[in-house]
CSV table of C-alpha atoms in Angstrom, one decimal:
chain,number,residue,atom,x,y,z
J,24,MET,CA,-25.7,78.9,-12.1
J,25,ARG,CA,-28.8,76.9,-13.5
J,26,CYS,CA,-28.2,77.1,-16.7
J,27,CYS,CA,-25.1,76.7,-16.6
J,28,HIS,CA,-25.5,73.6,-14.2
J,29,LYS,CA,-28.2,72.4,-16.7
J,30,PHE,CA,-25.7,72.8,-19.5
J,31,ARG,CA,-22.8,70.9,-17.9
J,32,ARG,CA,-25.1,67.9,-17.6
J,33,ASN,CA,-26.3,68.3,-21.0
J,34,ARG,CA,-23.5,68.4,-23.3
J,35,VAL,CA,-22.1,65.5,-25.7
J,36,VAL,CA,-19.2,64.2,-24.4
J,37,PRO,CA,-17.6,62.9,-27.3
J,38,PRO,CA,-16.8,59.0,-27.6
J,39,ARG,CA,-13.1,58.2,-26.3
J,40,VAL,CA,-11.0,57.0,-29.1
J,41,SER,CA,-9.2,53.5,-27.7
J,42,PRO,CA,-5.5,53.6,-28.3
J,43,LYS,CA,-5.6,50.8,-30.6
J,44,SER,CA,-7.8,53.4,-33.0
J,45,GLU,CA,-5.7,56.1,-32.2
J,46,LEU,CA,-2.9,54.0,-33.2
J,47,ARG,CA,-4.6,52.9,-37.0
J,48,ALA,CA,-4.9,56.0,-37.5
J,49,HIS,CA,-1.6,57.0,-37.5
J,50,ILE,CA,0.2,54.2,-38.9
J,51,ARG,CA,-2.8,54.8,-41.9
J,52,SER,CA,-1.8,58.7,-42.2
J,53,VAL,CA,1.9,57.4,-42.6
J,54,ARG,CA,1.6,55.4,-45.3
J,55,ARG,CA,-0.5,57.7,-47.4
J,56,ALA,CA,1.7,60.0,-47.7
J,57,MET,CA,5.1,57.3,-48.0
J,58,PRO,CA,7.0,58.9,-51.6
J,59,ASP,CA,6.2,56.5,-54.8
J,60,LEU,CA,9.7,56.3,-54.7
J,61,GLU,CA,9.9,54.9,-51.1
J,62,ARG,CA,7.1,52.8,-51.7
J,63,THR,CA,8.8,51.2,-54.2
J,64,THR,CA,11.1,49.9,-52.7
J,65,ALA,CA,10.0,48.6,-49.1
J,66,ASP,CA,7.7,46.8,-51.6
J,67,ARG,CA,10.4,45.6,-53.3
J,68,SER,CA,12.0,44.7,-50.7
J,69,LEU,CA,9.3,42.8,-48.6
J,70,ALA,CA,8.7,40.4,-52.0
J,71,ALA,CA,12.1,39.3,-52.2
J,72,ALA,CA,12.5,38.9,-48.6
J,73,ALA,CA,8.6,36.8,-48.1
J,74,SER,CA,10.0,34.3,-51.6
J,75,ASP,CA,13.4,33.9,-49.9
J,76,LEU,CA,11.6,32.9,-46.7
J,77,VAL,CA,9.2,30.5,-49.2
J,78,ARG,CA,12.9,28.6,-50.4
J,79,GLN,CA,15.1,29.0,-47.2
J,80,ALA,CA,11.7,27.3,-45.2
J,81,GLY,CA,11.3,24.7,-49.0
J,82,ALA,CA,7.9,25.6,-47.5
J,83,ARG,CA,5.9,24.0,-50.3
J,84,THR,CA,2.3,25.3,-49.9
J,85,VAL,CA,2.1,29.2,-48.4
J,86,SER,CA,-1.0,31.2,-47.4
J,87,ALA,CA,-0.6,34.8,-48.5
J,88,TYR,CA,-2.6,38.2,-49.1
J,89,VAL,CA,-3.5,40.3,-52.2
J,90,PRO,CA,-2.5,43.7,-51.2
J,91,LEU,CA,-4.2,46.7,-51.3
J,92,ALA,CA,-3.1,50.1,-52.8
J,93,GLY,CA,-1.0,51.4,-50.0
J,94,GLU,CA,-0.5,47.6,-48.3
J,95,PRO,CA,2.7,46.2,-47.8
J,96,GLY,CA,4.3,44.3,-50.7
J,97,GLY,CA,2.6,45.7,-53.0
J,98,GLY,CA,2.3,44.4,-56.8
J,99,GLU,CA,5.5,42.4,-56.7
J,100,LEU,CA,4.6,40.5,-53.8
J,101,VAL,CA,1.7,37.9,-55.5
J,102,PRO,CA,3.7,37.0,-58.6
J,103,ALA,CA,7.3,36.7,-56.0
J,104,LEU,CA,5.7,34.2,-54.2
J,105,ALA,CA,3.5,32.4,-56.6
J,106,GLY,CA,7.8,31.8,-58.2
J,107,ALA,CA,8.5,30.1,-54.9
J,108,ALA,CA,5.9,28.2,-53.6
J,109,GLU,CA,4.8,25.0,-54.8
J,110,ARG,CA,1.2,26.3,-54.1
J,111,LEU,CA,0.1,29.2,-53.2
J,112,LEU,CA,-3.3,30.1,-51.4
J,113,LEU,CA,-4.8,33.4,-51.4
J,114,PRO,CA,-8.0,34.5,-49.6
J,115,VAL,CA,-11.2,35.1,-50.9
J,116,LEU,CA,-13.7,37.5,-48.2
J,117,LEU,CA,-17.0,36.1,-46.9
J,118,ASP,CA,-20.2,38.1,-46.3
J,119,ASP,CA,-19.4,37.6,-42.7
J,120,ASN,CA,-16.0,38.6,-42.9
J,121,ASP,CA,-14.4,35.8,-42.1
J,122,LEU,CA,-12.2,34.3,-45.4
J,123,ASP,CA,-12.2,31.3,-47.4
J,124,TRP,CA,-9.2,30.1,-50.1
J,125,ALA,CA,-8.4,29.4,-53.4
J,126,GLU,CA,-4.9,27.8,-55.2
J,127,HIS,CA,-3.4,31.0,-57.2
J,128,ASP,CA,-3.9,30.6,-60.4
J,129,GLY,CA,-3.0,34.0,-62.4
J,130,SER,CA,-6.4,35.2,-63.2
J,131,PHE,CA,-8.1,37.3,-60.3
J,132,ALA,CA,-12.0,38.9,-59.9
J,133,PRO,CA,-12.8,41.6,-57.4
J,134,GLY,CA,-14.6,40.5,-54.4
J,135,ARG,CA,-15.9,42.8,-51.2
J,136,PHE,CA,-14.6,46.3,-51.1
J,137,GLY,CA,-12.8,46.5,-53.8
J,138,LEU,CA,-10.6,43.5,-52.9
J,139,LEU,CA,-8.4,41.4,-55.6
J,140,GLN,CA,-9.9,37.5,-55.3
J,141,PRO,CA,-8.9,33.9,-56.7
J,142,THR,CA,-11.1,32.9,-59.4
J,143,GLY,CA,-10.4,28.9,-58.5
J,144,PRO,CA,-12.3,26.9,-56.7
J,145,ARG,CA,-13.2,27.7,-53.4
J,146,LEU,CA,-11.9,25.3,-50.6
J,147,GLY,CA,-13.0,26.2,-47.7
J,148,ARG,CA,-12.4,28.4,-44.5
J,149,GLU,CA,-10.0,25.6,-43.1
J,150,ALA,CA,-7.8,25.1,-46.1
J,151,VAL,CA,-5.3,27.5,-44.1
J,152,ALA,CA,-4.4,25.2,-41.7
J,153,GLY,CA,-2.4,23.1,-44.3
J,154,ALA,CA,-0.2,26.1,-45.0
J,155,ASP,CA,3.6,24.7,-44.5
J,156,LEU,CA,4.3,29.5,-43.9
J,157,VAL,CA,1.3,31.6,-43.0
J,158,LEU,CA,2.0,35.7,-45.1
J,159,LEU,CA,-0.1,37.7,-43.2
J,160,PRO,CA,-0.8,42.3,-43.1
J,161,GLY,CA,-1.3,44.5,-40.2
J,162,LEU,CA,0.1,47.2,-39.4
J,163,ALA,CA,2.2,46.5,-36.6
J,164,VAL,CA,3.8,44.1,-34.8
J,165,SER,CA,5.5,44.0,-31.8
J,166,PRO,CA,8.0,41.9,-29.9
J,167,ASP,CA,5.9,40.2,-27.9
J,168,GLY,CA,3.8,39.0,-31.3
J,169,THR,CA,1.2,41.4,-31.1
J,170,ARG,CA,-0.4,42.1,-34.6
J,171,LEU,CA,-2.7,45.6,-34.8
J,172,GLY,CA,-4.4,44.8,-38.0
J,173,GLN,CA,-7.4,46.6,-40.2
J,174,GLY,CA,-9.5,46.2,-37.6
J,175,GLY,CA,-12.3,43.6,-39.1
J,176,GLY,CA,-11.2,40.5,-37.7
J,177,SER,CA,-10.7,38.5,-40.4
J,178,TYR,CA,-7.4,37.2,-39.5
J,179,ASP,CA,-7.7,36.4,-35.8
J,180,ARG,CA,-10.0,33.6,-37.1
J,181,VAL,CA,-6.8,32.5,-39.9
J,182,LEU,CA,-5.1,32.5,-36.3
J,183,GLN,CA,-6.8,30.5,-34.5
J,184,ARG,CA,-6.9,27.7,-37.7
J,185,VAL,CA,-3.4,27.3,-38.2
J,186,GLU,CA,-0.4,26.8,-36.9
J,187,ALA,CA,2.9,26.4,-39.2
J,188,PRO,CA,4.5,30.2,-38.8
J,189,THR,CA,2.6,33.0,-39.0
J,190,VAL,CA,4.3,36.5,-40.5
J,191,VAL,CA,3.2,39.7,-40.7
J,192,LEU,CA,4.7,41.9,-43.7
J,193,LEU,CA,5.6,46.0,-43.0
J,194,TYR,CA,6.4,49.1,-44.1
J,195,PRO,CA,9.5,50.7,-42.5
J,196,GLY,CA,9.0,51.7,-38.5
J,197,GLU,CA,5.8,49.6,-38.3
J,198,PHE,CA,7.4,46.9,-35.7
J,199,LEU,CA,7.1,48.7,-32.9
J,200,ALA,CA,8.1,48.5,-28.8
J,201,ASP,CA,4.1,48.2,-27.8
J,202,VAL,CA,1.8,47.4,-29.3
J,203,PRO,CA,-2.3,48.1,-28.0
J,204,SER,CA,-3.8,44.5,-27.9
J,205,GLU,CA,-7.3,43.1,-27.0
J,206,PRO,CA,-7.6,40.0,-25.6
J,207,HIS,CA,-9.6,38.2,-28.5
J,208,ASP,CA,-6.2,39.4,-30.4
J,209,GLN,CA,-4.2,36.4,-31.8
J,210,HIS,CA,0.0,36.7,-32.1
J,211,VAL,CA,1.8,36.3,-34.9
J,212,CYS,CA,5.3,34.8,-34.7
J,213,GLY,CA,7.4,36.8,-37.1
J,214,ALA,CA,7.5,39.9,-39.0
J,215,ILE,CA,9.1,41.5,-42.3
J,216,GLU,CA,9.6,45.1,-42.2
J,217,ALA,CA,10.4,46.7,-45.4
J,218,SER,CA,13.8,48.9,-45.9
J,219,ALA,CA,13.7,51.8,-47.2
J,220,GLU,CA,16.4,51.9,-49.3
J,221,ARG,CA,17.5,51.1,-51.8
J,222,TYR,CA,20.4,49.0,-51.7
J,223,GLU,CA,18.8,47.2,-48.2
J,224,THR,CA,17.4,44.5,-47.8
J,225,ALA,CA,13.7,43.9,-45.2
J,226,HIS,CA,14.4,42.4,-42.0
J,227,VAL,CA,13.2,39.5,-40.3
J,228,HIS,CA,12.0,40.2,-36.4
J,229,TRP,CA,11.4,36.6,-34.3
J,230,THR,CA,9.1,37.3,-31.6
J,231,LYS,CA,7.9,36.1,-29.0
J,232,GLY,CA,4.3,34.8,-30.2
J,233,CYS,CA,4.8,31.5,-30.9
J,234,SER,CA,7.1,28.5,-30.5
J,235,MET,CA,9.5,28.2,-33.2
J,236,THR,CA,10.4,24.8,-33.9
J,237,GLN,CA,14.5,24.0,-34.1
J,238,HIS,CA,14.4,24.3,-38.0
J,239,TRP,CA,13.2,27.7,-37.9
J,240,HIS,CA,15.2,28.6,-35.0
J,241,SER,CA,18.0,27.8,-36.2
J,242,LYS,CA,18.3,28.9,-40.1
J,243,TYR,CA,16.2,32.4,-39.1
J,244,ARG,CA,16.9,33.7,-36.4
J,245,SER,CA,19.1,36.6,-35.8
J,246,ALA,CA,20.8,37.3,-32.5
J,247,ASN,CA,18.6,41.0,-32.3
J,248,ASP,CA,15.8,40.0,-33.0
J,249,GLY,CA,13.3,38.3,-30.1
J,250,GLY,CA,11.6,35.1,-29.2
């Protein structure tokens, strides 16, 4: 009996996995398994919806991101936004995982973790505060505006600096009824959820995550959206 009690006392207990980590792992797995044709269709619908939103809002300066392989928007996102906005700001990942910004001029260079980054002059971390619309990556968004990111904290810092509408691009099924959150998590105003169907457009969901100006409310909220 003593040996058994000793075994119980000394056994290794596996670390508890947080709900956020579990959801991240699940969504990453689903994204990896997405068929190429479905992903291409979804990326095309996101690029079209995002550029339409820029034009309809009259957003002159837009901040966005360069999608990684398998990340919503794909290779079509940046060219579509560059054609819709007068000025497109793209992120440069810093050593402390914060983001600097540079204006898109069509040229890129590899950065940390294999990220493609703009090669133009650095504008500073606060440059994003001048954007009229902020498009950002994420793994999931809920109707209350909770955003699940990759876990590095880069965009939580960005979200504290901006007052413009903040919108996350998502693949089908990633706008969820509930997303786990922690006190430091920053909320977003909306999400564009891609369509996996060839002839369907992406859907814009407005959330309760931030107050929207009357201009945005009147033009872009549909009756079935939250917020």
